[in-house]
PDB file of C-alpha atoms in Angstrom:
ATOM      1  CA  UNK A   1      -7.346 -18.521 -20.181  1.00 70.00           C
ATOM      2  CA  UNK A   2      -7.744 -14.891 -19.163  1.00 86.00           C
ATOM      3  CA  UNK A   3      -7.364 -13.765 -15.557  1.00 96.00           C
ATOM      4  CA  UNK A   4      -9.853 -11.063 -14.585  1.00 96.00           C
ATOM      5  CA  UNK A   5      -7.603  -9.839 -11.758  1.00 98.00           C
ATOM      6  CA  UNK A   6      -4.969  -8.989 -14.381  1.00 98.00           C
ATOM      7  CA  UNK A   7      -7.346  -7.244 -16.809  1.00 98.00           C
ATOM      8  CA  UNK A   8      -8.378  -3.575 -16.454  1.00 98.00           C
ATOM      9  CA  UNK A   9     -11.951  -3.110 -15.238  1.00 98.00           C
ATOM     10  CA  UNK A  10     -13.699  -0.118 -13.658  1.00 97.00           C
ATOM     11  CA  UNK A  11     -15.914  -0.738 -10.656  1.00 96.00           C
ATOM     12  CA  UNK A  12     -19.496  -1.555 -11.658  1.00 93.00           C
ATOM     13  CA  UNK A  13     -21.783   1.339 -10.672  1.00 90.00           C
ATOM     14  CA  UNK A  14     -24.248  -0.747  -8.673  1.00 88.00           C
ATOM     15  CA  UNK A  15     -25.560   2.279  -6.756  1.00 87.00           C
ATOM     16  CA  UNK A  16     -26.152   4.357  -9.873  1.00 92.00           C
ATOM     17  CA  UNK A  17     -24.488   7.461  -8.453  1.00 92.00           C
ATOM     18  CA  UNK A  18     -21.169   7.266 -10.291  1.00 95.00           C
ATOM     19  CA  UNK A  19     -19.212   7.525  -7.054  1.00 95.00           C
ATOM     20  CA  UNK A  20     -16.183   5.457  -8.115  1.00 97.00           C
ATOM     21  CA  UNK A  21     -15.820   7.208 -11.473  1.00 97.00           C
ATOM     22  CA  UNK A  22     -16.179  10.587  -9.781  1.00 97.00           C
ATOM     23  CA  UNK A  23     -13.249   9.725  -7.520  1.00 97.00           C
ATOM     24  CA  UNK A  24     -11.203   8.766 -10.568  1.00 97.00           C
ATOM     25  CA  UNK A  25     -12.106  12.074 -12.231  1.00 96.00           C
ATOM     26  CA  UNK A  26     -11.106  13.923  -9.066  1.00 95.00           C
ATOM     27  CA  UNK A  27      -7.741  12.135  -9.067  1.00 96.00           C
ATOM     28  CA  UNK A  28      -7.129  13.178 -12.680  1.00 95.00           C
ATOM     29  CA  UNK A  29      -7.824  16.797 -11.768  1.00 92.00           C
ATOM     30  CA  UNK A  30      -5.798  16.585  -8.552  1.00 88.00           C
ATOM     31  CA  UNK A  31      -2.793  15.107 -10.322  1.00 87.00           C
ATOM     32  CA  UNK A  32      -2.889  17.819 -12.980  1.00 84.00           C
ATOM     33  CA  UNK A  33      -2.897  20.583 -10.361  1.00 88.00           C
ATOM     34  CA  UNK A  34      -0.164  19.145  -8.143  1.00 88.00           C
ATOM     35  CA  UNK A  35       3.457  18.167  -8.652  1.00 89.00           C
ATOM     36  CA  UNK A  36       3.870  15.258  -6.220  1.00 94.00           C
ATOM     37  CA  UNK A  37       7.249  13.706  -5.590  1.00 95.00           C
ATOM     38  CA  UNK A  38       5.625  10.622  -4.059  1.00 97.00           C
ATOM     39  CA  UNK A  39       2.422   8.867  -5.157  1.00 97.00           C
ATOM     40  CA  UNK A  40       0.645   6.177  -3.154  1.00 98.00           C
ATOM     41  CA  UNK A  41      -1.918   4.129  -5.081  1.00 98.00           C
ATOM     42  CA  UNK A  42      -4.090   1.196  -4.063  1.00 98.00           C
ATOM     43  CA  UNK A  43      -7.136   0.325  -1.973  1.00 97.00           C
ATOM     44  CA  UNK A  44      -8.508   1.545   1.369  1.00 93.00           C
ATOM     45  CA  UNK A  45      -5.310   0.654   3.245  1.00 92.00           C
ATOM     46  CA  UNK A  46      -3.681   3.395   1.181  1.00 95.00           C
ATOM     47  CA  UNK A  47      -6.662   5.746   1.193  1.00 95.00           C
ATOM     48  CA  UNK A  48      -7.214   5.655   4.949  1.00 91.00           C
ATOM     49  CA  UNK A  49      -3.648   6.791   5.625  1.00 91.00           C
ATOM     50  CA  UNK A  50      -4.842  10.366   5.129  1.00 91.00           C
ATOM     51  CA  UNK A  51      -7.033  10.049   8.242  1.00 89.00           C
ATOM     52  CA  UNK A  52      -4.112   8.992  10.430  1.00 85.00           C
ATOM     53  CA  UNK A  53      -2.055  11.673  12.220  1.00 86.00           C
ATOM     54  CA  UNK A  54       0.956   9.939  10.684  1.00 87.00           C
ATOM     55  CA  UNK A  55      -0.002  11.183   7.226  1.00 91.00           C
ATOM     56  CA  UNK A  56       0.507  14.821   8.157  1.00 90.00           C
ATOM     57  CA  UNK A  57       3.629  14.066  10.140  1.00 89.00           C
ATOM     58  CA  UNK A  58       5.374  11.584   7.878  1.00 90.00           C
ATOM     59  CA  UNK A  59       4.083  11.972   4.333  1.00 93.00           C
ATOM     60  CA  UNK A  60       2.850  15.508   3.720  1.00 92.00           C
ATOM     61  CA  UNK A  61       6.415  16.900   3.995  1.00 92.00           C
ATOM     62  CA  UNK A  62       7.348  14.607   1.080  1.00 91.00           C
ATOM     63  CA  UNK A  63       4.722  16.176  -1.229  1.00 92.00           C
ATOM     64  CA  UNK A  64       2.668  12.971  -1.399  1.00 95.00           C
ATOM     65  CA  UNK A  65      -0.418  12.370  -3.497  1.00 96.00           C
ATOM     66  CA  UNK A  66      -2.805   9.686  -2.246  1.00 97.00           C
ATOM     67  CA  UNK A  67      -4.638   7.750  -4.988  1.00 98.00           C
ATOM     68  CA  UNK A  68      -6.211   5.101  -2.781  1.00 97.00           C
ATOM     69  CA  UNK A  69      -9.822   3.974  -3.269  1.00 97.00           C
ATOM     70  CA  UNK A  70     -11.719   1.905  -0.743  1.00 94.00           C
ATOM     71  CA  UNK A  71     -12.722  -1.529  -2.010  1.00 95.00           C
ATOM     72  CA  UNK A  72     -10.513  -1.482  -5.102  1.00 98.00           C
ATOM     73  CA  UNK A  73      -9.295  -4.789  -6.472  1.00 98.00           C
ATOM     74  CA  UNK A  74      -6.248  -5.291  -8.660  1.00 98.00           C
ATOM     75  CA  UNK A  75      -8.271  -4.960 -11.872  1.00 98.00           C
ATOM     76  CA  UNK A  76      -9.697  -1.621 -10.694  1.00 98.00           C
ATOM     77  CA  UNK A  77      -6.299  -0.108  -9.866  1.00 98.00           C
ATOM     78  CA  UNK A  78      -4.978  -1.406 -13.189  1.00 98.00           C
ATOM     79  CA  UNK A  79      -7.827   0.368 -14.999  1.00 98.00           C
ATOM     80  CA  UNK A  80      -7.090   3.618 -13.167  1.00 98.00           C
ATOM     81  CA  UNK A  81      -3.389   3.450 -14.037  1.00 98.00           C
ATOM     82  CA  UNK A  82      -4.164   2.772 -17.697  1.00 98.00           C
ATOM     83  CA  UNK A  83      -6.719   5.585 -17.797  1.00 97.00           C
ATOM     84  CA  UNK A  84      -4.660   8.577 -16.873  1.00 97.00           C
ATOM     85  CA  UNK A  85      -4.019   8.787 -13.140  1.00 97.00           C
ATOM     86  CA  UNK A  86      -0.241   8.710 -13.614  1.00 97.00           C
ATOM     87  CA  UNK A  87      -0.103  10.474 -16.980  1.00 95.00           C
ATOM     88  CA  UNK A  88       0.332  14.115 -15.975  1.00 92.00           C
ATOM     89  CA  UNK A  89       2.856  13.797 -13.151  1.00 95.00           C
ATOM     90  CA  UNK A  90       6.500  12.825 -12.777  1.00 95.00           C
ATOM     91  CA  UNK A  91       6.859  11.398  -9.258  1.00 96.00           C
ATOM     92  CA  UNK A  92      10.191  10.177  -7.982  1.00 96.00           C
ATOM     93  CA  UNK A  93       8.566   7.365  -6.001  1.00 97.00           C
ATOM     94  CA  UNK A  94       5.351   5.390  -6.445  1.00 98.00           C
ATOM     95  CA  UNK A  95       4.100   2.994  -3.748  1.00 98.00           C
ATOM     96  CA  UNK A  96       1.518   0.332  -4.649  1.00 98.00           C
ATOM     97  CA  UNK A  97      -0.589  -1.666  -2.208  1.00 98.00           C
ATOM     98  CA  UNK A  98      -3.543  -3.702  -3.470  1.00 98.00           C
ATOM     99  CA  UNK A  99      -4.884  -7.255  -3.551  1.00 97.00           C
ATOM    100  CA  UNK A 100      -6.523  -7.756  -0.166  1.00 95.00           C
ATOM    101  CA  UNK A 101      -9.991  -7.212  -1.721  1.00 96.00           C
ATOM    102  CA  UNK A 102      -9.533  -9.865  -4.424  1.00 97.00           C
ATOM    103  CA  UNK A 103     -11.859 -12.301  -2.699  1.00 94.00           C
ATOM    104  CA  UNK A 104     -12.433 -15.455  -4.686  1.00 94.00           C
ATOM    105  CA  UNK A 105      -9.172 -15.137  -6.617  1.00 98.00           C
ATOM    106  CA  UNK A 106      -6.335 -17.575  -6.046  1.00 98.00           C
ATOM    107  CA  UNK A 107      -2.913 -16.461  -4.874  1.00 98.00           C
ATOM    108  CA  UNK A 108      -1.624 -16.917  -8.425  1.00 98.00           C
ATOM    109  CA  UNK A 109      -4.407 -14.739  -9.837  1.00 98.00           C
ATOM    110  CA  UNK A 110      -3.828 -11.979  -7.290  1.00 98.00           C
ATOM    111  CA  UNK A 111      -0.106 -12.053  -8.029  1.00 98.00           C
ATOM    112  CA  UNK A 112      -0.818 -11.832 -11.761  1.00 98.00           C
ATOM    113  CA  UNK A 113      -3.031  -8.815 -11.140  1.00 98.00           C
ATOM    114  CA  UNK A 114      -0.392  -7.010  -9.087  1.00 98.00           C
ATOM    115  CA  UNK A 115       2.299  -7.807 -11.657  1.00 98.00           C
ATOM    116  CA  UNK A 116       0.054  -6.382 -14.409  1.00 98.00           C
ATOM    117  CA  UNK A 117      -0.186  -3.142 -12.427  1.00 98.00           C
ATOM    118  CA  UNK A 118       3.581  -3.127 -11.921  1.00 98.00           C
ATOM    119  CA  UNK A 119       4.107  -3.389 -15.681  1.00 98.00           C
ATOM    120  CA  UNK A 120       1.582  -0.621 -16.354  1.00 98.00           C
ATOM    121  CA  UNK A 121       3.200   1.699 -13.799  1.00 98.00           C
ATOM    122  CA  UNK A 122       6.705   1.079 -15.117  1.00 98.00           C
ATOM    123  CA  UNK A 123       5.486   1.662 -18.679  1.00 97.00           C
ATOM    124  CA  UNK A 124       3.898   4.958 -17.627  1.00 97.00           C
ATOM    125  CA  UNK A 125       6.676   6.091 -15.289  1.00 97.00           C
ATOM    126  CA  UNK A 126       9.954   4.366 -16.240  1.00 96.00           C
ATOM    127  CA  UNK A 127      12.053   6.904 -14.306  1.00 96.00           C
ATOM    128  CA  UNK A 128      10.165   6.455 -11.007  1.00 97.00           C
ATOM    129  CA  UNK A 129      11.184   4.161  -8.182  1.00 97.00           C
ATOM    130  CA  UNK A 130       8.360   1.696  -7.510  1.00 98.00           C
ATOM    131  CA  UNK A 131       7.685   0.205  -4.085  1.00 98.00           C
ATOM    132  CA  UNK A 132       5.309  -2.778  -4.084  1.00 98.00           C
ATOM    133  CA  UNK A 133       3.959  -3.490  -0.614  1.00 97.00           C
ATOM    134  CA  UNK A 134       3.111  -7.030   0.392  1.00 96.00           C
ATOM    135  CA  UNK A 135      -0.337  -8.032   1.610  1.00 95.00           C
ATOM    136  CA  UNK A 136      -0.903  -7.817   5.353  1.00 89.00           C
ATOM    137  CA  UNK A 137      -2.213 -10.735   7.435  1.00 85.00           C
ATOM    138  CA  UNK A 138      -5.974 -10.745   8.080  1.00 80.00           C
ATOM    139  CA  UNK A 139      -8.259 -12.174  10.730  1.00 77.00           C
ATOM    140  CA  UNK A 140      -7.870 -12.407  14.487  1.00 77.00           C
ATOM    141  CA  UNK A 141      -6.825 -16.064  14.313  1.00 77.00           C
ATOM    142  CA  UNK A 142      -5.023 -18.167  11.674  1.00 80.00           C
ATOM    143  CA  UNK A 143      -7.186 -18.698   8.588  1.00 84.00           C
ATOM    144  CA  UNK A 144      -6.932 -19.604   4.867  1.00 90.00           C
ATOM    145  CA  UNK A 145      -6.829 -15.938   3.838  1.00 90.00           C
ATOM    146  CA  UNK A 146      -3.582 -15.455   5.745  1.00 88.00           C
ATOM    147  CA  UNK A 147      -2.134 -18.445   3.928  1.00 90.00           C
ATOM    148  CA  UNK A 148      -3.195 -16.968   0.581  1.00 95.00           C
ATOM    149  CA  UNK A 149      -1.624 -13.604   1.408  1.00 94.00           C
ATOM    150  CA  UNK A 150       1.604 -15.307   2.458  1.00 92.00           C
ATOM    151  CA  UNK A 151       1.634 -17.181  -0.864  1.00 96.00           C
ATOM    152  CA  UNK A 152       1.058 -13.935  -2.801  1.00 97.00           C
ATOM    153  CA  UNK A 153       3.923 -12.275  -0.959  1.00 96.00           C
ATOM    154  CA  UNK A 154       6.270 -15.158  -1.700  1.00 97.00           C
ATOM    155  CA  UNK A 155       5.378 -15.056  -5.389  1.00 98.00           C
ATOM    156  CA  UNK A 156       5.795 -11.281  -5.547  1.00 98.00           C
ATOM    157  CA  UNK A 157       9.164 -11.488  -3.842  1.00 98.00           C
ATOM    158  CA  UNK A 158      10.363 -14.011  -6.412  1.00 98.00           C
ATOM    159  CA  UNK A 159       8.915 -12.288  -9.477  1.00 98.00           C
ATOM    160  CA  UNK A 160      10.031  -8.773  -8.531  1.00 98.00           C
ATOM    161  CA  UNK A 161      13.558  -9.748  -7.530  1.00 96.00           C
ATOM    162  CA  UNK A 162      15.122  -8.696 -10.829  1.00 93.00           C
ATOM    163  CA  UNK A 163      12.697  -5.952 -11.825  1.00 95.00           C
ATOM    164  CA  UNK A 164      14.549  -2.654 -12.393  1.00 93.00           C
ATOM    165  CA  UNK A 165      13.601   0.387 -10.291  1.00 95.00           C
ATOM    166  CA  UNK A 166      11.329  -1.806  -8.157  1.00 97.00           C
ATOM    167  CA  UNK A 167      11.447  -2.818  -4.494  1.00 97.00           C
ATOM    168  CA  UNK A 168       9.215  -5.377  -2.809  1.00 98.00           C
ATOM    169  CA  UNK A 169       8.438  -4.267   0.745  1.00 97.00           C
ATOM    170  CA  UNK A 170       6.937  -6.968   2.922  1.00 93.00           C
ATOM    171  CA  UNK A 171       6.107  -5.679   6.394  1.00 87.00           C
ATOM    172  CA  UNK A 172       6.965  -8.346   8.957  1.00 78.00           C
ATOM    173  CA  UNK A 173       3.749 -10.204   9.881  1.00 77.00           C
ATOM    174  CA  UNK A 174       4.974 -10.621  13.454  1.00 73.00           C
ATOM    175  CA  UNK A 175       4.569  -6.856  13.935  1.00 75.00           C
ATOM    176  CA  UNK A 176       0.801  -7.387  13.968  1.00 74.00           C
ATOM    177  CA  UNK A 177       0.615 -10.448  16.243  1.00 67.00           C
ATOM    178  CA  UNK A 178       0.365 -10.661  19.989  1.00 71.00           C
ATOM    179  CA  UNK A 179       3.669 -11.825  21.495  1.00 72.00           C
ATOM    180  CA  UNK A 180       3.850 -15.552  22.157  1.00 65.00           C
ATOM    181  CA  UNK A 181       4.804 -17.162  25.459  1.00 58.00           C
ATOM    182  CA  UNK A 182       8.473 -16.969  26.331  1.00 54.00           C
ATOM    183  CA  UNK A 183      10.246 -20.115  25.233  1.00 53.00           C
ATOM    184  CA  UNK A 184       7.313 -21.166  23.062  1.00 58.00           C
ATOM    185  CA  UNK A 185       7.064 -21.599  19.321  1.00 66.00           C
ATOM    186  CA  UNK A 186       7.932 -18.546  17.194  1.00 67.00           C
ATOM    187  CA  UNK A 187       4.918 -16.407  16.373  1.00 67.00           C
ATOM    188  CA  UNK A 188       4.045 -16.736  12.673  1.00 66.00           C
ATOM    189  CA  UNK A 189       1.073 -16.276  10.325  1.00 64.00           C
ATOM    190  CA  UNK A 190       0.102 -19.899  11.013  1.00 66.00           C
ATOM    191  CA  UNK A 191      -0.249 -19.463  14.778  1.00 70.00           C
ATOM    192  CA  UNK A 192      -0.247 -15.718  15.545  1.00 73.00           C
ATOM    193  CA  UNK A 193      -3.212 -13.837  16.979  1.00 78.00           C
ATOM    194  CA  UNK A 194      -3.913 -10.283  15.805  1.00 74.00           C
ATOM    195  CA  UNK A 195      -5.314  -7.998  18.526  1.00 70.00           C
ATOM    196  CA  UNK A 196      -8.877  -6.910  17.881  1.00 65.00           C
ATOM    197  CA  UNK A 197      -7.875  -3.248  17.881  1.00 61.00           C
ATOM    198  CA  UNK A 198      -5.755  -3.922  14.773  1.00 61.00           C
ATOM    199  CA  UNK A 199      -8.064  -6.374  13.017  1.00 57.00           C
ATOM    200  CA  UNK A 200     -10.467  -4.224  11.006  1.00 50.00           C
ATOM    201  CA  UNK A 201      -8.374  -2.402   8.421  1.00 55.00           C
ATOM    202  CA  UNK A 202      -5.731  -0.729  10.540  1.00 58.00           C
ATOM    203  CA  UNK A 203      -6.188   1.454  13.580  1.00 54.00           C
ATOM    204  CA  UNK A 204      -5.349   5.089  12.930  1.00 51.00           C
ATOM    205  CA  UNK A 205      -2.493   5.043  15.429  1.00 62.00           C
ATOM    206  CA  UNK A 206      -0.690   1.803  16.285  1.00 71.00           C
ATOM    207  CA  UNK A 207      -1.877  -0.089  13.222  1.00 74.00           C
ATOM    208  CA  UNK A 208      -0.755   2.462  10.684  1.00 82.00           C
ATOM    209  CA  UNK A 209       2.448   3.086  12.580  1.00 84.00           C
ATOM    210  CA  UNK A 210       3.465  -0.529  11.905  1.00 84.00           C
ATOM    211  CA  UNK A 211       2.883   0.000   8.183  1.00 88.00           C
ATOM    212  CA  UNK A 212       3.990   3.599   7.755  1.00 90.00           C
ATOM    213  CA  UNK A 213       7.376   3.451   9.459  1.00 91.00           C
ATOM    214  CA  UNK A 214       8.927   0.837   7.127  1.00 93.00           C
ATOM    215  CA  UNK A 215       7.212   2.460   4.137  1.00 95.00           C
ATOM    216  CA  UNK A 216       8.595   5.876   5.036  1.00 94.00           C
ATOM    217  CA  UNK A 217      12.076   4.412   5.440  1.00 94.00           C
ATOM    218  CA  UNK A 218      11.927   2.826   1.992  1.00 96.00           C
ATOM    219  CA  UNK A 219      10.584   6.030   0.423  1.00 96.00           C
ATOM    220  CA  UNK A 220      13.444   7.947   2.012  1.00 93.00           C
ATOM    221  CA  UNK A 221      15.924   5.456   0.576  1.00 94.00           C
ATOM    222  CA  UNK A 222      14.447   5.987  -2.881  1.00 94.00           C
ATOM    223  CA  UNK A 223      14.363   9.754  -2.593  1.00 93.00           C
ATOM    224  CA  UNK A 224      17.856  10.006  -1.196  1.00 88.00           C
ATOM    225  CA  UNK A 225      16.556  12.419   1.406  1.00 61.00           C
ATOM    226  CA  UNK A 226      16.281  12.348   5.169  1.00 54.00           C
ATOM    227  CA  UNK A 227      13.076  13.130   6.975  1.00 58.00           C
ATOM    228  CA  UNK A 228      13.543  13.702  10.667  1.00 53.00           C
ATOM    229  CA  UNK A 229      10.693  12.445  12.822  1.00 54.00           C
ATOM    230  CA  UNK A 230      11.503  12.927  16.497  1.00 47.00           C
ATOM    231  CA  UNK A 231       8.698  10.725  17.749  1.00 46.00           C
ATOM    232  CA  UNK A 232       6.032   8.490  16.269  1.00 50.00           C
ATOM    233  CA  UNK A 233       4.873   7.113  19.596  1.00 50.00           C
ATOM    234  CA  UNK A 234       1.198   7.274  20.525  1.00 45.00           C
ATOM    235  CA  UNK A 235       1.818   6.347  24.175  1.00 43.00           C
ATOM    236  CA  UNK A 236       1.004   9.875  25.291  1.00 32.00           C
ATOM    237  CA  UNK A 237      -1.834  10.316  22.849  1.00 40.00           C
ATOM    238  CA  UNK A 238       0.003  13.034  20.978  1.00 38.00           C
ATOM    239  CA  UNK A 239       2.610  13.400  18.314  1.00 36.00           C
ATOM    240  CA  UNK A 240       5.781  15.356  18.841  1.00 33.00           C
ATOM    241  CA  UNK A 241       8.449  16.400  16.433  1.00 38.00           C
ATOM    242  CA  UNK A 242       8.435  17.860  13.002  1.00 40.00           C
ATOM    243  CA  UNK A 243       9.519  16.734   9.611  1.00 39.00           C
ATOM    244  CA  UNK A 244      12.345  18.364   7.762  1.00 38.00           C
ATOM    245  CA  UNK A 245      13.704  17.441   4.393  1.00 42.00           C
ATOM    246  CA  UNK A 246      17.442  17.695   3.912  1.00 42.00           C
ATOM    247  CA  UNK A 247      19.045  16.730   0.660  1.00 38.00           C
ATOM    248  CA  UNK A 248      22.552  15.236   1.042  1.00 41.00           C
TER     249      UNK A 248
END
């Protein structure tokens, strides 16, 4: 039995304006013109990074190319990978984050879709380091979707354990939950509450900081470079520090 989440499909042009395919065409042109060392590909959680101040501070110095598309499911990212978006570049690191939009698919189907993308990326770019990001928790309160995401992450962790040139990066769920009462039960996906300001996608400041900091660290590990960021705090409403790349 075939699994749609693991088969390449473009987004259906319901609006009749070709918007999704035009983005894909733009990515093909953008990739041809640039020589990125780092490529991020996935859905809106990847795409919206460019609107966060952290993108300019953390990722632009690494010569990053963002290939995120809002609303993409695993089958859509798989189609884009198989249709040229990684063909004309030789990045050192590729980061993949997708699966949260696969509504109606089981955890096993979502995992199969992500693993199909992993295979396609490694076939296209066997010399690149691949970082596969786990799915983030969703919803203000515990819900079945959180349980599905946790199951996907467990399956990905197991299936990627022995995959060459590949790292599974699962951002700690507790980073997104309100702290529990002192002396109470540990805060987990089954009882944690996500603040409203982090719930819808990720906020441009605190939300993305929780995702970007561990991602940047893993990218640095893959690149073998050091990027100095003096401050990523938004307490003062401003960013300080600059990014400098120093090869060892």
